[in-house]
Every structure is written in structure tokens, then in C-alpha cells.
Amino acid sequence: EAQVTQNPRYLITVTGKKLTVTCSQNMNHEYMSWYRQDPGLGLRQIYYSMNVEVTDKGDVPEGYKVSRKEKRNFPLILESPSPNQTSLYFCASGGTGANVLTFGAGSRLTVL
Amino acid sequence: SQQGEEDPQALSIQEGENATMNCSYKTSINNLQWYRQNSGRGLVHLILIRSNEREKHSGRLRVTLDTSKKSSSLLITASRAADTASYFCATAPYGGATNKLIFGTGTLLAVQP
């Protein structure tokens, strides 16, 4: 089944404790992206990647890092999480030339 | 940056009625898409309309696009309780990076059985 898999789905952590949210897709998509969703603000793009080793900032990249060492994986790294990063995070992927995105099920992160 | 603004923010209807949601955007686009999100879940792509198209249908969905007014509407006919979800428009800006989408804030649709 074609899908985007995120882990963990739920995480409660404390300020400053580094964490990684993994994202993997099995559709051989070149494009991958991370969004955060907050009430009243819709989805805002954090980082995106056009292909392996090619990443770029989205609209709200501060406090986040990403890497794209393999085509299928695009982890989101929070080096020193803060409470304002409490949010629902989505990973998405898309094929070349197409704008349609396939989303993961989401990762709800709480930073205390 | 926000591109799409959906209207209304929330909509409650009875099963069998039609639901109409609107989206306005700010810049020229290559295409506009609608996505559905069930509570707390990932977004699911519903339909894509290109900038040179005015209307598109998919099952009970009808999407219109007016590029002169920079607006789109999504009509769900004969709604069902299972249509209860949030609906988001997303625009692909003209000249933007491939796959770059900008999402609006969504319309929460509640279909009462």
C-alpha cells in the first residue's frame, strides 16, 4: 500500500531534550515536506526536499533541522525543543512534476 | 505565508443537503487543490483544478475556479455523516517550486445524521 509513515504518532517531551520524528515513504517520490498544524493557522511548511541531499527552508524553519540522505526517508529533528513547538506535525511526499501530496497520519508533539 | 482563506470557518448541515465551501487566494497559481482531514488525521487529496480550467467534477464533488476573482468553491452534494471533516484548499503558486503548496486555514464541516 502506498503510504507515508511517521513515527512516533504521539510524544510528550521536556524542553531541551533532542528528538527526531521519522518519516518514510514507499512511493519513490522525489519531493518530501514537513508541515506543522496549529489551531487557526492552518498548515505551515517547515522544510522541504526536492530530492536526495537537496533541502530548503519553508515558512517556519526556526528550531528545526532535516536531512535527506535516502530518497525514502526525511526525518525532522528538534535539537532543543521548546513549548512553542508543541504542535501536530505532518510529513508529505509528492512525485516529480505533480503537486499532489500524500500525507502521513501525523505526529502530535507536546513539549513541557 | 498564508495563501488560501476558506469561508466559512465552520459549517453545519443535515445529511442529504449540499455543502459549499469557498477559498480565496492572493497570487497567480498553477493549480488549486482541495484536501480533506478527518479529526487529527492526515490530509487526503480530493481534487485538483488547473488554472486554465473553470470547473471539475469527481463523484459528489464539484470544484469551480475563477482566476479573475482569485477564488474557488467546493460543492459536496447529497452530504453524508461520513463527510464530516475539515476541508482545506491548497494553491500551487505560479512559478513556484514543484510540489510547493500553500494551505489555507480550512473549513470545518459537520454533517448531522
Tab-separated table of C-alpha atoms in Angstrom:
chain	number	residue	atom	x	y	z
A	1	GLU	CA	0.000	0.000	0.000
A	2	ALA	CA	1.347	3.412	-0.989
A	3	GLN	CA	1.857	5.403	2.157
A	4	VAL	CA	3.821	7.885	4.215
A	5	THR	CA	4.727	6.588	7.661
A	6	GLN	CA	5.557	8.854	10.577
A	7	ASN	CA	6.843	7.903	13.997
A	8	PRO	CA	6.159	8.485	16.758
A	9	ARG	CA	2.468	9.302	16.457
A	10	TYR	CA	2.385	10.824	19.923
A	11	LEU	CA	5.218	12.188	22.016
A	12	ILE	CA	5.462	14.163	25.226
A	13	THR	CA	8.888	15.539	25.993
A	14	VAL	CA	10.576	18.250	28.007
A	15	THR	CA	12.254	21.460	26.951
A	16	GLY	CA	15.735	20.932	25.570
A	17	LYS	CA	15.595	17.182	25.055
A	18	LYS	CA	16.561	16.448	21.451
A	19	LEU	CA	14.079	14.424	19.466
A	20	THR	CA	13.631	13.105	15.962
A	21	VAL	CA	10.388	12.430	14.135
A	22	THR	CA	10.925	9.933	11.354
A	23	CYS	CA	9.172	9.948	8.001
A	24	SER	CA	9.339	7.271	5.358
A	25	GLN	CA	7.532	6.894	2.025
A	26	ASN	CA	7.309	3.854	-0.251
A	27	MET	CA	6.265	5.595	-3.477
A	28	ASN	CA	9.719	6.555	-4.762
A	29	HIS	CA	8.721	10.226	-4.542
A	30	GLU	CA	11.353	12.882	-5.092
A	31	TYR	CA	9.609	15.575	-3.069
A	32	MET	CA	9.107	15.420	0.692
A	33	SER	CA	7.997	18.079	3.122
A	34	TRP	CA	7.227	18.735	6.760
A	35	TYR	CA	4.288	20.839	7.940
A	36	ARG	CA	3.042	21.853	11.335
A	37	GLN	CA	-0.613	22.440	12.048
A	38	ASP	CA	-1.787	24.790	14.758
A	39	PRO	CA	-5.347	25.906	15.543
A	40	GLY	CA	-6.383	28.880	13.435
A	41	LEU	CA	-3.135	28.872	11.454
A	42	GLY	CA	-3.684	26.011	9.043
A	43	LEU	CA	-0.683	24.073	7.775
A	44	ARG	CA	2.631	25.838	7.652
A	45	GLN	CA	5.616	24.409	5.851
A	46	ILE	CA	8.752	23.826	7.919
A	47	TYR	CA	11.227	22.319	5.444
A	48	TYR	CA	11.055	20.567	2.136
A	49	SER	CA	13.315	18.439	-0.025
A	50	MET	CA	13.275	18.223	-3.797
A	51	ASN	CA	15.492	15.120	-3.831
A	52	VAL	CA	18.312	13.347	-2.006
A	53	GLU	CA	20.717	15.820	-0.389
A	54	VAL	CA	18.554	18.773	-1.517
A	55	THR	CA	16.658	20.509	1.268
A	56	ASP	CA	15.322	24.017	1.722
A	57	LYS	CA	13.555	26.114	4.308
A	58	GLY	CA	9.827	26.554	4.289
A	59	ASP	CA	7.914	29.283	6.068
A	60	VAL	CA	8.679	28.351	9.679
A	61	PRO	CA	12.086	26.601	9.809
A	62	GLU	CA	13.397	28.078	13.067
A	63	GLY	CA	14.212	25.423	15.654
A	64	TYR	CA	14.111	22.536	13.202
A	65	LYS	CA	16.600	20.572	11.132
A	66	VAL	CA	16.107	17.991	8.415
A	67	SER	CA	18.226	15.652	6.362
A	68	ARG	CA	17.651	13.670	3.175
A	69	LYS	CA	20.285	11.002	2.895
A	70	GLU	CA	17.992	8.478	1.242
A	71	LYS	CA	15.103	9.034	-1.095
A	72	ARG	CA	12.541	7.333	1.112
A	73	ASN	CA	13.408	8.995	4.452
A	74	PHE	CA	13.085	12.589	5.612
A	75	PRO	CA	13.490	12.914	9.391
A	76	LEU	CA	12.602	16.080	11.293
A	77	ILE	CA	14.992	16.940	14.093
A	78	LEU	CA	14.286	19.222	17.025
A	79	GLU	CA	17.693	19.851	18.573
A	80	SER	CA	16.386	21.718	21.624
A	81	PRO	CA	12.588	21.621	21.698
A	82	SER	CA	10.676	24.462	23.273
A	83	PRO	CA	7.000	24.692	24.304
A	84	ASN	CA	6.141	26.771	21.211
A	85	GLN	CA	6.965	23.707	19.134
A	86	THR	CA	4.025	21.873	20.649
A	87	SER	CA	2.011	21.071	17.559
A	88	LEU	CA	0.672	18.456	15.175
A	89	TYR	CA	3.292	17.599	12.573
A	90	PHE	CA	2.717	16.132	9.143
A	91	CYS	CA	5.127	14.678	6.650
A	92	ALA	CA	4.093	14.606	2.996
A	93	SER	CA	5.568	13.408	-0.277
A	94	GLY	CA	4.919	14.005	-3.961
A	95	GLY	CA	6.173	12.760	-7.313
A	96	THR	CA	8.048	14.707	-9.980
A	97	GLY	CA	6.010	17.307	-11.808
A	98	ALA	CA	2.945	16.684	-9.711
A	99	ASN	CA	1.708	18.943	-6.982
A	100	VAL	CA	-0.495	16.338	-5.337
A	101	LEU	CA	0.781	15.367	-1.905
A	102	THR	CA	0.359	12.194	0.096
A	103	PHE	CA	0.334	12.852	3.828
A	104	GLY	CA	1.339	10.799	6.806
A	105	ALA	CA	-1.074	10.275	9.682
A	106	GLY	CA	0.553	12.973	11.806
A	107	SER	CA	2.697	13.186	14.919
A	108	ARG	CA	1.324	15.040	17.920
A	109	LEU	CA	4.175	16.545	19.884
A	110	THR	CA	3.892	18.150	23.304
A	111	VAL	CA	6.883	19.970	24.780
A	112	LEU	CA	6.599	20.696	28.510
B	1	SER	CA	2.728	32.618	4.333
B	2	GLN	CA	-1.000	32.084	4.098
B	3	GLN	CA	-2.344	31.963	0.573
B	4	GLY	CA	-5.794	30.463	0.833
B	5	GLU	CA	-8.533	31.645	3.095
B	6	GLU	CA	-11.544	29.376	3.409
B	7	ASP	CA	-15.038	30.585	4.074
B	8	PRO	CA	-16.955	29.774	6.168
B	9	GLN	CA	-14.705	28.666	9.001
B	10	ALA	CA	-17.358	26.213	10.133
B	11	LEU	CA	-20.474	24.801	8.518
B	12	SER	CA	-23.178	22.553	9.950
B	13	ILE	CA	-25.755	20.903	7.704
B	14	GLN	CA	-28.156	17.979	7.683
B	15	GLU	CA	-27.465	14.748	5.883
B	16	GLY	CA	-28.633	14.942	2.285
B	17	GLU	CA	-28.072	18.687	1.975
B	18	ASN	CA	-25.387	20.246	-0.167
B	19	ALA	CA	-22.305	21.861	1.374
B	20	THR	CA	-20.457	24.720	-0.261
B	21	MET	CA	-17.076	25.978	0.848
B	22	ASN	CA	-15.150	28.867	-0.642
B	23	CYS	CA	-11.471	29.628	-0.938
B	24	SER	CA	-9.800	32.907	-1.825
B	25	TYR	CA	-6.131	33.273	-2.623
B	26	LYS	CA	-3.713	36.090	-3.294
B	27	THR	CA	-1.270	35.308	-6.085
B	28	SER	CA	-1.328	33.685	-9.515
B	29	ILE	CA	-1.449	29.928	-9.397
B	30	ASN	CA	-0.647	26.854	-11.463
B	31	ASN	CA	-3.391	24.847	-9.839
B	32	LEU	CA	-5.629	24.695	-6.800
B	33	GLN	CA	-6.379	21.590	-4.811
B	34	TRP	CA	-8.806	20.562	-2.124
B	35	TYR	CA	-7.896	18.207	0.714
B	36	ARG	CA	-9.963	16.618	3.459
B	37	GLN	CA	-8.805	15.989	7.005
B	38	ASN	CA	-10.666	13.785	9.415
B	39	SER	CA	-10.156	14.843	13.017
B	40	GLY	CA	-6.474	14.713	13.941
B	41	ARG	CA	-5.601	12.619	10.888
B	42	GLY	CA	-3.510	13.267	7.788
B	43	LEU	CA	-4.846	15.205	4.847
B	44	VAL	CA	-6.247	13.321	1.886
B	45	HIS	CA	-6.217	14.765	-1.616
B	46	LEU	CA	-9.689	15.191	-3.120
B	47	ILE	CA	-9.410	17.060	-6.385
B	48	LEU	CA	-7.083	19.288	-8.398
B	49	ILE	CA	-8.158	22.033	-10.802
B	50	ARG	CA	-5.670	23.702	-13.110
B	51	SER	CA	-5.522	27.435	-13.672
B	52	ASN	CA	-6.935	27.067	-17.202
B	53	GLU	CA	-9.946	25.057	-16.007
B	54	ARG	CA	-13.170	26.549	-14.701
B	55	GLU	CA	-14.988	23.546	-13.334
B	56	LYS	CA	-14.206	19.976	-12.408
B	57	HIS	CA	-16.240	17.085	-11.061
B	58	SER	CA	-15.346	13.986	-9.117
B	59	GLY	CA	-18.192	11.874	-7.800
B	60	ARG	CA	-20.224	14.086	-5.438
B	61	LEU	CA	-17.602	16.824	-5.570
B	62	ARG	CA	-17.740	19.841	-7.821
B	63	VAL	CA	-14.986	22.427	-7.847
B	64	THR	CA	-15.055	25.768	-9.603
B	65	LEU	CA	-12.216	28.172	-10.153
B	66	ASP	CA	-12.414	31.863	-11.004
B	67	THR	CA	-8.884	33.139	-11.588
B	68	SER	CA	-10.097	36.694	-12.192
B	69	LYS	CA	-11.506	36.778	-8.668
B	70	LYS	CA	-8.795	34.512	-7.269
B	71	SER	CA	-11.382	32.250	-5.737
B	72	SER	CA	-12.571	28.658	-5.787
B	73	SER	CA	-15.529	26.794	-4.388
B	74	LEU	CA	-16.014	23.184	-3.369
B	75	LEU	CA	-19.523	21.772	-3.514
B	76	ILE	CA	-20.329	18.437	-1.871
B	77	THR	CA	-23.715	17.215	-2.988
B	78	ALA	CA	-26.043	14.930	-1.021
B	79	SER	CA	-23.785	15.068	2.022
B	80	ARG	CA	-23.360	12.140	4.369
B	81	ALA	CA	-22.320	11.920	8.015
B	82	ALA	CA	-19.019	10.448	6.782
B	83	ASP	CA	-18.271	13.767	5.033
B	84	THR	CA	-17.785	15.364	8.458
B	85	ALA	CA	-14.210	16.659	8.326
B	86	SER	CA	-12.109	19.750	7.775
B	87	TYR	CA	-11.595	20.816	4.189
B	88	PHE	CA	-8.556	22.748	3.028
B	89	CYS	CA	-7.756	24.462	-0.199
B	90	ALA	CA	-4.134	24.482	-1.289
B	91	THR	CA	-2.595	26.550	-4.049
B	92	ALA	CA	0.448	25.857	-6.159
B	93	PRO	CA	1.866	29.341	-6.814
B	94	TYR	CA	2.720	30.185	-10.413
B	95	GLY	CA	6.459	29.945	-10.855
B	96	GLY	CA	6.849	28.281	-7.503
B	97	ALA	CA	8.898	25.202	-6.763
B	98	THR	CA	7.460	21.914	-7.950
B	99	ASN	CA	5.167	20.455	-5.298
B	100	LYS	CA	5.151	23.718	-3.341
B	101	LEU	CA	1.661	24.060	-1.881
B	102	ILE	CA	0.298	26.748	0.372
B	103	PHE	CA	-2.630	25.723	2.538
B	104	GLY	CA	-5.493	27.763	3.871
B	105	THR	CA	-6.896	27.571	7.376
B	106	GLY	CA	-9.725	25.200	6.497
B	107	THR	CA	-13.494	24.852	6.797
B	108	LEU	CA	-14.853	22.528	9.451
B	109	LEU	CA	-17.890	20.707	8.058
B	110	ALA	CA	-20.278	18.889	10.366
B	111	VAL	CA	-22.969	16.750	8.740
B	112	GLN	CA	-25.733	15.873	11.161
B	113	PRO	CA	-27.403	12.469	10.614
